[in-house]
Amino acid sequence: MYRVALPVLLVASLALGACSLNTGAISSGYNGPSESASLSPRGSSGLTGSGTTTASIDRSSRSSLSGGGTQVAAYTPDKAPRGSFEKAPRGALSDRDYTATALNPERARDLINQYRAENGLKPLKLNPALSEAAKAHSRDLAKWDRISHYGSDGSNPWDRVKRTGYKPRVAAENVGTGQVTFEEVLRGWKESPGHNKNLLLADGREMGLALVQDPKTEFKSFWTLVVGTSM
């Protein structure tokens, strides 16, 4: 079960950035629904779409109280909108080997820029703030073991980019889970119209990348790409 989340494109204007695609699997084994989404730069609107595959929120981390009311486990509220994320079935990727999974940001940048050059577009530069935003989201996805453009605190990509101090004019995000290599997740993004649109964003000037791995999760690997242009 290799997943790529529905991509998000945000533009600093009164209009909502929107894109649509088939969120089917990168390779065989799982076909997801078609969705479209829109998101306000101010975060006032939620992702909207049809046919979203949902899963119940895991509340196993809820605080438990022992005698005398002593709190023994902290509970972090999940503020992601209901229906805005997907989870992997148990054991879906247990037969894959992730021991060599790693991210070389410069190599990944070069692969993306090679693809952009083939399409007559300018290269993207790695930006630490965008990579910080990507890392924060990958960590959050790994913590909750799901795929989404919403953070568990209810944040959207625009929120996460701004938190780093980056002042975006344009921001786009691609997410993938379960892929063993960056080449694999990149291939999936290329094959998906909406994700491909973000890779070939003509207004994009900078990018950030992140990979977080957790063998205890069902998804195993959590990849995030953020493409942006500052004010």
PDB file of C-alpha atoms in Angstrom:
ATOM      1  CA  MET A   1       0.000   0.000   0.000  1.00  0.00           C
ATOM      2  CA  TYR A   2       1.958   2.952  -1.265  1.00  0.00           C
ATOM      3  CA  ARG A   3       0.072   6.212  -0.938  1.00  0.00           C
ATOM      4  CA  VAL A   4       0.474   9.729  -2.244  1.00  0.00           C
ATOM      5  CA  ALA A   5      -1.776  12.293  -0.628  1.00  0.00           C
ATOM      6  CA  LEU A   6      -3.886  14.578  -2.691  1.00  0.00           C
ATOM      7  CA  PRO A   7      -1.616  17.547  -3.484  1.00  0.00           C
ATOM      8  CA  VAL A   8      -2.254  21.060  -2.288  1.00  0.00           C
ATOM      9  CA  LEU A   9      -1.368  24.290  -4.059  1.00  0.00           C
ATOM     10  CA  LEU A  10      -1.776  27.529  -2.131  1.00  0.00           C
ATOM     11  CA  VAL A  11      -1.608  31.040  -3.541  1.00  0.00           C
ATOM     12  CA  ALA A  12      -1.491  34.241  -1.529  1.00  0.00           C
ATOM     13  CA  SER A  13      -4.615  35.838  -2.934  1.00  0.00           C
ATOM     14  CA  LEU A  14      -8.329  35.920  -2.290  1.00  0.00           C
ATOM     15  CA  ALA A  15      -8.787  32.929  -4.593  1.00  0.00           C
ATOM     16  CA  LEU A  16      -8.390  29.414  -3.281  1.00  0.00           C
ATOM     17  CA  GLY A  17      -5.641  27.225  -4.689  1.00  0.00           C
ATOM     18  CA  ALA A  18      -7.045  23.929  -5.970  1.00  0.00           C
ATOM     19  CA  CYS A  19      -5.968  20.817  -7.796  1.00  0.00           C
ATOM     20  CA  SER A  20      -7.352  17.385  -8.406  1.00  0.00           C
ATOM     21  CA  LEU A  21      -6.029  13.916  -9.154  1.00  0.00           C
ATOM     22  CA  ASN A  22      -6.500  10.215  -8.793  1.00  0.00           C
ATOM     23  CA  THR A  23      -5.057   9.204  -5.448  1.00  0.00           C
ATOM     24  CA  GLY A  24      -4.518   5.621  -6.520  1.00  0.00           C
ATOM     25  CA  ALA A  25      -1.529   3.601  -5.451  1.00  0.00           C
ATOM     26  CA  ILE A  26       1.894   4.242  -6.915  1.00  0.00           C
ATOM     27  CA  SER A  27       2.034   0.642  -8.025  1.00  0.00           C
ATOM     28  CA  SER A  28      -0.329  -2.297  -7.808  1.00  0.00           C
ATOM     29  CA  GLY A  29      -2.230  -3.444  -4.783  1.00  0.00           C
ATOM     30  CA  TYR A  30      -4.427  -0.545  -3.742  1.00  0.00           C
ATOM     31  CA  ASN A  31      -6.599   1.907  -5.630  1.00  0.00           C
ATOM     32  CA  GLY A  32      -7.878   4.966  -3.865  1.00  0.00           C
ATOM     33  CA  PRO A  33     -10.707   7.318  -4.840  1.00  0.00           C
ATOM     34  CA  SER A  34     -10.551  10.431  -6.968  1.00  0.00           C
ATOM     35  CA  GLU A  35     -10.639  13.643  -4.992  1.00  0.00           C
ATOM     36  CA  SER A  36     -10.372  17.367  -5.410  1.00  0.00           C
ATOM     37  CA  ALA A  37      -9.471  19.844  -2.735  1.00  0.00           C
ATOM     38  CA  SER A  38      -9.283  23.517  -1.955  1.00  0.00           C
ATOM     39  CA  LEU A  39      -7.541  25.203   0.922  1.00  0.00           C
ATOM     40  CA  SER A  40      -7.498  28.784   2.113  1.00  0.00           C
ATOM     41  CA  PRO A  41      -4.088  30.377   2.747  1.00  0.00           C
ATOM     42  CA  ARG A  42      -5.512  31.593   6.042  1.00  0.00           C
ATOM     43  CA  GLY A  43      -6.548  28.087   6.963  1.00  0.00           C
ATOM     44  CA  SER A  44     -10.198  29.095   7.317  1.00  0.00           C
ATOM     45  CA  SER A  45     -11.388  26.501   4.846  1.00  0.00           C
ATOM     46  CA  GLY A  46     -10.844  22.783   5.076  1.00  0.00           C
ATOM     47  CA  LEU A  47      -9.836  20.237   2.502  1.00  0.00           C
ATOM     48  CA  THR A  48     -12.954  19.209   0.685  1.00  0.00           C
ATOM     49  CA  GLY A  49     -13.377  16.252  -1.563  1.00  0.00           C
ATOM     50  CA  SER A  50     -15.536  13.346  -2.554  1.00  0.00           C
ATOM     51  CA  GLY A  51     -14.997   9.689  -1.896  1.00  0.00           C
ATOM     52  CA  THR A  52     -12.432  10.215   0.837  1.00  0.00           C
ATOM     53  CA  THR A  53     -11.365   6.948   2.427  1.00  0.00           C
ATOM     54  CA  THR A  54     -11.507   7.450   6.153  1.00  0.00           C
ATOM     55  CA  ALA A  55     -10.478   5.513   9.210  1.00  0.00           C
ATOM     56  CA  SER A  56     -11.396   5.858  12.833  1.00  0.00           C
ATOM     57  CA  ILE A  57      -9.081   8.018  14.905  1.00  0.00           C
ATOM     58  CA  ASP A  58      -6.883   6.006  17.204  1.00  0.00           C
ATOM     59  CA  ARG A  59      -7.528   7.207  20.747  1.00  0.00           C
ATOM     60  CA  SER A  60      -5.190   4.699  22.378  1.00  0.00           C
ATOM     61  CA  SER A  61      -2.994   7.547  23.644  1.00  0.00           C
ATOM     62  CA  ARG A  62      -5.831   9.064  25.694  1.00  0.00           C
ATOM     63  CA  SER A  63      -4.864   9.990  29.249  1.00  0.00           C
ATOM     64  CA  SER A  64      -5.616   7.366  31.853  1.00  0.00           C
ATOM     65  CA  LEU A  65      -6.099   8.082  35.515  1.00  0.00           C
ATOM     66  CA  SER A  66      -5.052   5.869  38.380  1.00  0.00           C
ATOM     67  CA  GLY A  67      -6.177   6.114  41.986  1.00  0.00           C
ATOM     68  CA  GLY A  68      -6.235   9.630  43.347  1.00  0.00           C
ATOM     69  CA  GLY A  69      -6.577  11.129  39.893  1.00  0.00           C
ATOM     70  CA  THR A  70      -2.879  10.950  38.987  1.00  0.00           C
ATOM     71  CA  GLN A  71      -2.335  11.428  35.249  1.00  0.00           C
ATOM     72  CA  VAL A  72      -0.057   8.688  33.946  1.00  0.00           C
ATOM     73  CA  ALA A  73      -0.155   9.327  30.205  1.00  0.00           C
ATOM     74  CA  ALA A  74      -0.476  12.602  28.338  1.00  0.00           C
ATOM     75  CA  TYR A  75      -3.173  12.849  25.690  1.00  0.00           C
ATOM     76  CA  THR A  76      -2.601  15.026  22.662  1.00  0.00           C
ATOM     77  CA  PRO A  77      -5.912  16.056  21.072  1.00  0.00           C
ATOM     78  CA  ASP A  78      -6.239  15.267  17.387  1.00  0.00           C
ATOM     79  CA  LYS A  79      -7.517  18.366  15.615  1.00  0.00           C
ATOM     80  CA  ALA A  80      -7.290  17.094  12.052  1.00  0.00           C
ATOM     81  CA  PRO A  81     -10.743  17.310  10.463  1.00  0.00           C
ATOM     82  CA  ARG A  82     -12.625  14.039  10.313  1.00  0.00           C
ATOM     83  CA  GLY A  83     -12.221  12.371   6.939  1.00  0.00           C
ATOM     84  CA  SER A  84      -9.065  14.328   6.048  1.00  0.00           C
ATOM     85  CA  PHE A  85      -6.614  11.445   6.465  1.00  0.00           C
ATOM     86  CA  GLU A  86      -6.113   7.772   5.686  1.00  0.00           C
ATOM     87  CA  LYS A  87      -4.469   4.918   7.582  1.00  0.00           C
ATOM     88  CA  ALA A  88      -2.862   1.726   6.308  1.00  0.00           C
ATOM     89  CA  PRO A  89      -4.350  -1.710   7.000  1.00  0.00           C
ATOM     90  CA  ARG A  90      -2.378  -3.725   9.531  1.00  0.00           C
ATOM     91  CA  GLY A  91       0.588  -5.463   7.916  1.00  0.00           C
ATOM     92  CA  ALA A  92       0.045  -3.819   4.523  1.00  0.00           C
ATOM     93  CA  LEU A  93       3.771  -3.146   4.031  1.00  0.00           C
ATOM     94  CA  SER A  94       5.297  -5.740   6.337  1.00  0.00           C
ATOM     95  CA  ASP A  95       6.910  -7.592   3.422  1.00  0.00           C
ATOM     96  CA  ARG A  96       8.978  -4.588   2.265  1.00  0.00           C
ATOM     97  CA  ASP A  97      12.598  -3.958   3.254  1.00  0.00           C
ATOM     98  CA  TYR A  98      13.247  -0.410   4.489  1.00  0.00           C
ATOM     99  CA  THR A  99      16.737  -0.980   5.904  1.00  0.00           C
ATOM    100  CA  ALA A 100      18.346   1.017   3.083  1.00  0.00           C
ATOM    101  CA  THR A 101      15.678   3.738   2.910  1.00  0.00           C
ATOM    102  CA  ALA A 102      17.244   7.186   3.140  1.00  0.00           C
ATOM    103  CA  LEU A 103      16.905  10.686   1.737  1.00  0.00           C
ATOM    104  CA  ASN A 104      19.749  12.560   0.070  1.00  0.00           C
ATOM    105  CA  PRO A 105      18.241  16.052  -0.340  1.00  0.00           C
ATOM    106  CA  GLU A 106      20.759  17.181  -2.952  1.00  0.00           C
ATOM    107  CA  ARG A 107      20.216  14.038  -5.030  1.00  0.00           C
ATOM    108  CA  ALA A 108      16.436  14.419  -4.727  1.00  0.00           C
ATOM    109  CA  ARG A 109      16.666  18.090  -5.729  1.00  0.00           C
ATOM    110  CA  ASP A 110      18.748  17.169  -8.769  1.00  0.00           C
ATOM    111  CA  LEU A 111      16.223  14.545  -9.871  1.00  0.00           C
ATOM    112  CA  ILE A 112      13.364  17.024  -9.555  1.00  0.00           C
ATOM    113  CA  ASN A 113      15.313  19.735 -11.368  1.00  0.00           C
ATOM    114  CA  GLN A 114      16.268  17.355 -14.154  1.00  0.00           C
ATOM    115  CA  TYR A 115      12.570  16.650 -14.642  1.00  0.00           C
ATOM    116  CA  ARG A 116      11.755  20.362 -14.568  1.00  0.00           C
ATOM    117  CA  ALA A 117      14.518  21.093 -17.113  1.00  0.00           C
ATOM    118  CA  GLU A 118      13.057  18.457 -19.432  1.00  0.00           C
ATOM    119  CA  ASN A 119       9.859  20.478 -19.293  1.00  0.00           C
ATOM    120  CA  GLY A 120      11.533  23.841 -19.870  1.00  0.00           C
ATOM    121  CA  LEU A 121      11.313  25.039 -16.274  1.00  0.00           C
ATOM    122  CA  LYS A 122      13.803  26.749 -13.976  1.00  0.00           C
ATOM    123  CA  PRO A 123      15.464  24.700 -11.209  1.00  0.00           C
ATOM    124  CA  LEU A 124      14.412  24.813  -7.575  1.00  0.00           C
ATOM    125  CA  LYS A 125      16.819  25.662  -4.763  1.00  0.00           C
ATOM    126  CA  LEU A 126      16.783  23.859  -1.426  1.00  0.00           C
ATOM    127  CA  ASN A 127      15.453  26.150   1.284  1.00  0.00           C
ATOM    128  CA  PRO A 128      16.026  25.355   4.989  1.00  0.00           C
ATOM    129  CA  ALA A 129      12.695  26.839   6.091  1.00  0.00           C
ATOM    130  CA  LEU A 130      10.711  24.785   3.573  1.00  0.00           C
ATOM    131  CA  SER A 131      12.651  21.682   4.604  1.00  0.00           C
ATOM    132  CA  GLU A 132      11.805  22.480   8.235  1.00  0.00           C
ATOM    133  CA  ALA A 133       8.104  22.674   7.328  1.00  0.00           C
ATOM    134  CA  ALA A 134       8.350  19.386   5.430  1.00  0.00           C
ATOM    135  CA  LYS A 135      10.146  17.696   8.340  1.00  0.00           C
ATOM    136  CA  ALA A 136       7.575  18.862  10.858  1.00  0.00           C
ATOM    137  CA  HIS A 137       4.767  17.414   8.775  1.00  0.00           C
ATOM    138  CA  SER A 138       6.517  14.096   8.137  1.00  0.00           C
ATOM    139  CA  ARG A 139       7.153  13.747  11.880  1.00  0.00           C
ATOM    140  CA  ASP A 140       3.499  14.423  12.616  1.00  0.00           C
ATOM    141  CA  LEU A 141       2.319  11.915  10.010  1.00  0.00           C
ATOM    142  CA  ALA A 142       4.655   9.304  11.476  1.00  0.00           C
ATOM    143  CA  LYS A 143       3.435  10.011  15.008  1.00  0.00           C
ATOM    144  CA  TRP A 144      -0.169   9.353  13.980  1.00  0.00           C
ATOM    145  CA  ASP A 145       0.707   6.789  11.278  1.00  0.00           C
ATOM    146  CA  ARG A 146      -1.420   8.296   8.516  1.00  0.00           C
ATOM    147  CA  ILE A 147      -1.325  10.279   5.295  1.00  0.00           C
ATOM    148  CA  SER A 148      -2.869  13.731   5.083  1.00  0.00           C
ATOM    149  CA  HIS A 149      -2.197  17.371   4.300  1.00  0.00           C
ATOM    150  CA  TYR A 150      -3.609  18.290   7.695  1.00  0.00           C
ATOM    151  CA  GLY A 151      -1.461  18.203  10.803  1.00  0.00           C
ATOM    152  CA  SER A 152      -2.780  16.714  14.027  1.00  0.00           C
ATOM    153  CA  ASP A 153      -3.042  20.281  15.330  1.00  0.00           C
ATOM    154  CA  GLY A 154      -5.362  21.165  12.452  1.00  0.00           C
ATOM    155  CA  SER A 155      -2.660  22.988  10.487  1.00  0.00           C
ATOM    156  CA  ASN A 156      -2.529  23.087   6.706  1.00  0.00           C
ATOM    157  CA  PRO A 157       0.604  23.419   4.525  1.00  0.00           C
ATOM    158  CA  TRP A 158       0.308  27.210   4.441  1.00  0.00           C
ATOM    159  CA  ASP A 159       0.284  27.351   8.245  1.00  0.00           C
ATOM    160  CA  ARG A 160       3.339  25.118   8.545  1.00  0.00           C
ATOM    161  CA  VAL A 161       5.353  27.103   6.010  1.00  0.00           C
ATOM    162  CA  LYS A 162       4.557  30.405   7.740  1.00  0.00           C
ATOM    163  CA  ARG A 163       5.538  28.990  11.141  1.00  0.00           C
ATOM    164  CA  THR A 164       9.115  28.670   9.942  1.00  0.00           C
ATOM    165  CA  GLY A 165       9.299  32.395   9.184  1.00  0.00           C
ATOM    166  CA  TYR A 166       9.026  31.853   5.431  1.00  0.00           C
ATOM    167  CA  LYS A 167       6.714  34.439   3.828  1.00  0.00           C
ATOM    168  CA  PRO A 168       5.063  32.511   1.004  1.00  0.00           C
ATOM    169  CA  ARG A 169       3.534  33.913  -2.133  1.00  0.00           C
ATOM    170  CA  VAL A 170       3.011  30.374  -3.446  1.00  0.00           C
ATOM    171  CA  ALA A 171       3.248  27.079  -1.566  1.00  0.00           C
ATOM    172  CA  ALA A 172       2.554  23.551  -2.777  1.00  0.00           C
ATOM    173  CA  GLU A 173       2.860  20.240  -0.956  1.00  0.00           C
ATOM    174  CA  ASN A 174       3.175  16.597  -2.036  1.00  0.00           C
ATOM    175  CA  VAL A 175       3.099  13.743   0.469  1.00  0.00           C
ATOM    176  CA  GLY A 176       3.820  10.038   0.071  1.00  0.00           C
ATOM    177  CA  THR A 177       3.871   7.097   2.458  1.00  0.00           C
ATOM    178  CA  GLY A 178       5.209   3.569   2.183  1.00  0.00           C
ATOM    179  CA  GLN A 179       7.791   4.105  -0.557  1.00  0.00           C
ATOM    180  CA  VAL A 180      11.240   2.561  -0.100  1.00  0.00           C
ATOM    181  CA  THR A 181      13.222   5.088  -2.168  1.00  0.00           C
ATOM    182  CA  PHE A 182      12.859   8.683  -3.263  1.00  0.00           C
ATOM    183  CA  GLU A 183      12.887   7.463  -6.863  1.00  0.00           C
ATOM    184  CA  GLU A 184       9.788   5.420  -6.066  1.00  0.00           C
ATOM    185  CA  VAL A 185       7.853   8.278  -4.502  1.00  0.00           C
ATOM    186  CA  LEU A 186       8.957  10.641  -7.289  1.00  0.00           C
ATOM    187  CA  ARG A 187       7.708   8.186  -9.905  1.00  0.00           C
ATOM    188  CA  GLY A 188       4.346   8.098  -8.171  1.00  0.00           C
ATOM    189  CA  TRP A 189       4.152  11.886  -8.084  1.00  0.00           C
ATOM    190  CA  LYS A 190       4.972  12.092 -11.789  1.00  0.00           C
ATOM    191  CA  GLU A 191       2.231   9.601 -12.619  1.00  0.00           C
ATOM    192  CA  SER A 192      -0.404  11.543 -10.663  1.00  0.00           C
ATOM    193  CA  PRO A 193      -1.673  14.667 -12.482  1.00  0.00           C
ATOM    194  CA  GLY A 194      -2.061  16.839  -9.398  1.00  0.00           C
ATOM    195  CA  HIS A 195       1.272  15.877  -7.851  1.00  0.00           C
ATOM    196  CA  ASN A 196       2.943  16.289 -11.222  1.00  0.00           C
ATOM    197  CA  LYS A 197       1.510  19.796 -11.457  1.00  0.00           C
ATOM    198  CA  ASN A 198       3.263  20.674  -8.199  1.00  0.00           C
ATOM    199  CA  LEU A 199       6.569  19.192  -9.418  1.00  0.00           C
ATOM    200  CA  LEU A 200       6.275  21.347 -12.537  1.00  0.00           C
ATOM    201  CA  LEU A 201       5.011  24.461 -10.776  1.00  0.00           C
ATOM    202  CA  ALA A 202       6.238  27.257 -13.035  1.00  0.00           C
ATOM    203  CA  ASP A 203       6.050  29.833 -10.233  1.00  0.00           C
ATOM    204  CA  GLY A 204       8.076  27.643  -7.868  1.00  0.00           C
ATOM    205  CA  ARG A 205      11.540  28.859  -6.935  1.00  0.00           C
ATOM    206  CA  GLU A 206      12.492  26.878  -3.808  1.00  0.00           C
ATOM    207  CA  MET A 207      11.818  23.509  -2.253  1.00  0.00           C
ATOM    208  CA  GLY A 208      12.087  21.566   0.982  1.00  0.00           C
ATOM    209  CA  LEU A 209      12.171  17.798   1.456  1.00  0.00           C
ATOM    210  CA  ALA A 210      11.854  15.430   4.366  1.00  0.00           C
ATOM    211  CA  LEU A 211      11.729  11.740   5.154  1.00  0.00           C
ATOM    212  CA  VAL A 212      10.752  10.277   8.520  1.00  0.00           C
ATOM    213  CA  GLN A 213      10.851   6.533   9.130  1.00  0.00           C
ATOM    214  CA  ASP A 214       9.284   4.525  11.911  1.00  0.00           C
ATOM    215  CA  PRO A 215       9.338   0.720  11.661  1.00  0.00           C
ATOM    216  CA  LYS A 216       6.640   0.488  14.326  1.00  0.00           C
ATOM    217  CA  THR A 217       4.103   2.170  12.045  1.00  0.00           C
ATOM    218  CA  GLU A 218       2.092   0.538   9.289  1.00  0.00           C
ATOM    219  CA  PHE A 219       3.171   3.106   6.656  1.00  0.00           C
ATOM    220  CA  LYS A 220       6.891   2.833   7.590  1.00  0.00           C
ATOM    221  CA  SER A 221       8.067   5.851   5.553  1.00  0.00           C
ATOM    222  CA  PHE A 222       6.653   9.379   5.398  1.00  0.00           C
ATOM    223  CA  TRP A 223       7.857  11.684   2.592  1.00  0.00           C
ATOM    224  CA  THR A 224       6.983  15.378   2.256  1.00  0.00           C
ATOM    225  CA  LEU A 225       7.891  17.820  -0.513  1.00  0.00           C
ATOM    226  CA  VAL A 226       7.142  21.542  -0.184  1.00  0.00           C
ATOM    227  CA  VAL A 227       7.581  23.869  -3.163  1.00  0.00           C
ATOM    228  CA  GLY A 228       7.388  27.587  -2.545  1.00  0.00           C
ATOM    229  CA  THR A 229       8.080  31.122  -3.639  1.00  0.00           C
ATOM    230  CA  SER A 230       8.539  33.889  -1.101  1.00  0.00           C
ATOM    231  CA  MET A 231       7.048  37.370  -1.188  1.00  0.00           C
TER     232      MET A 231
END
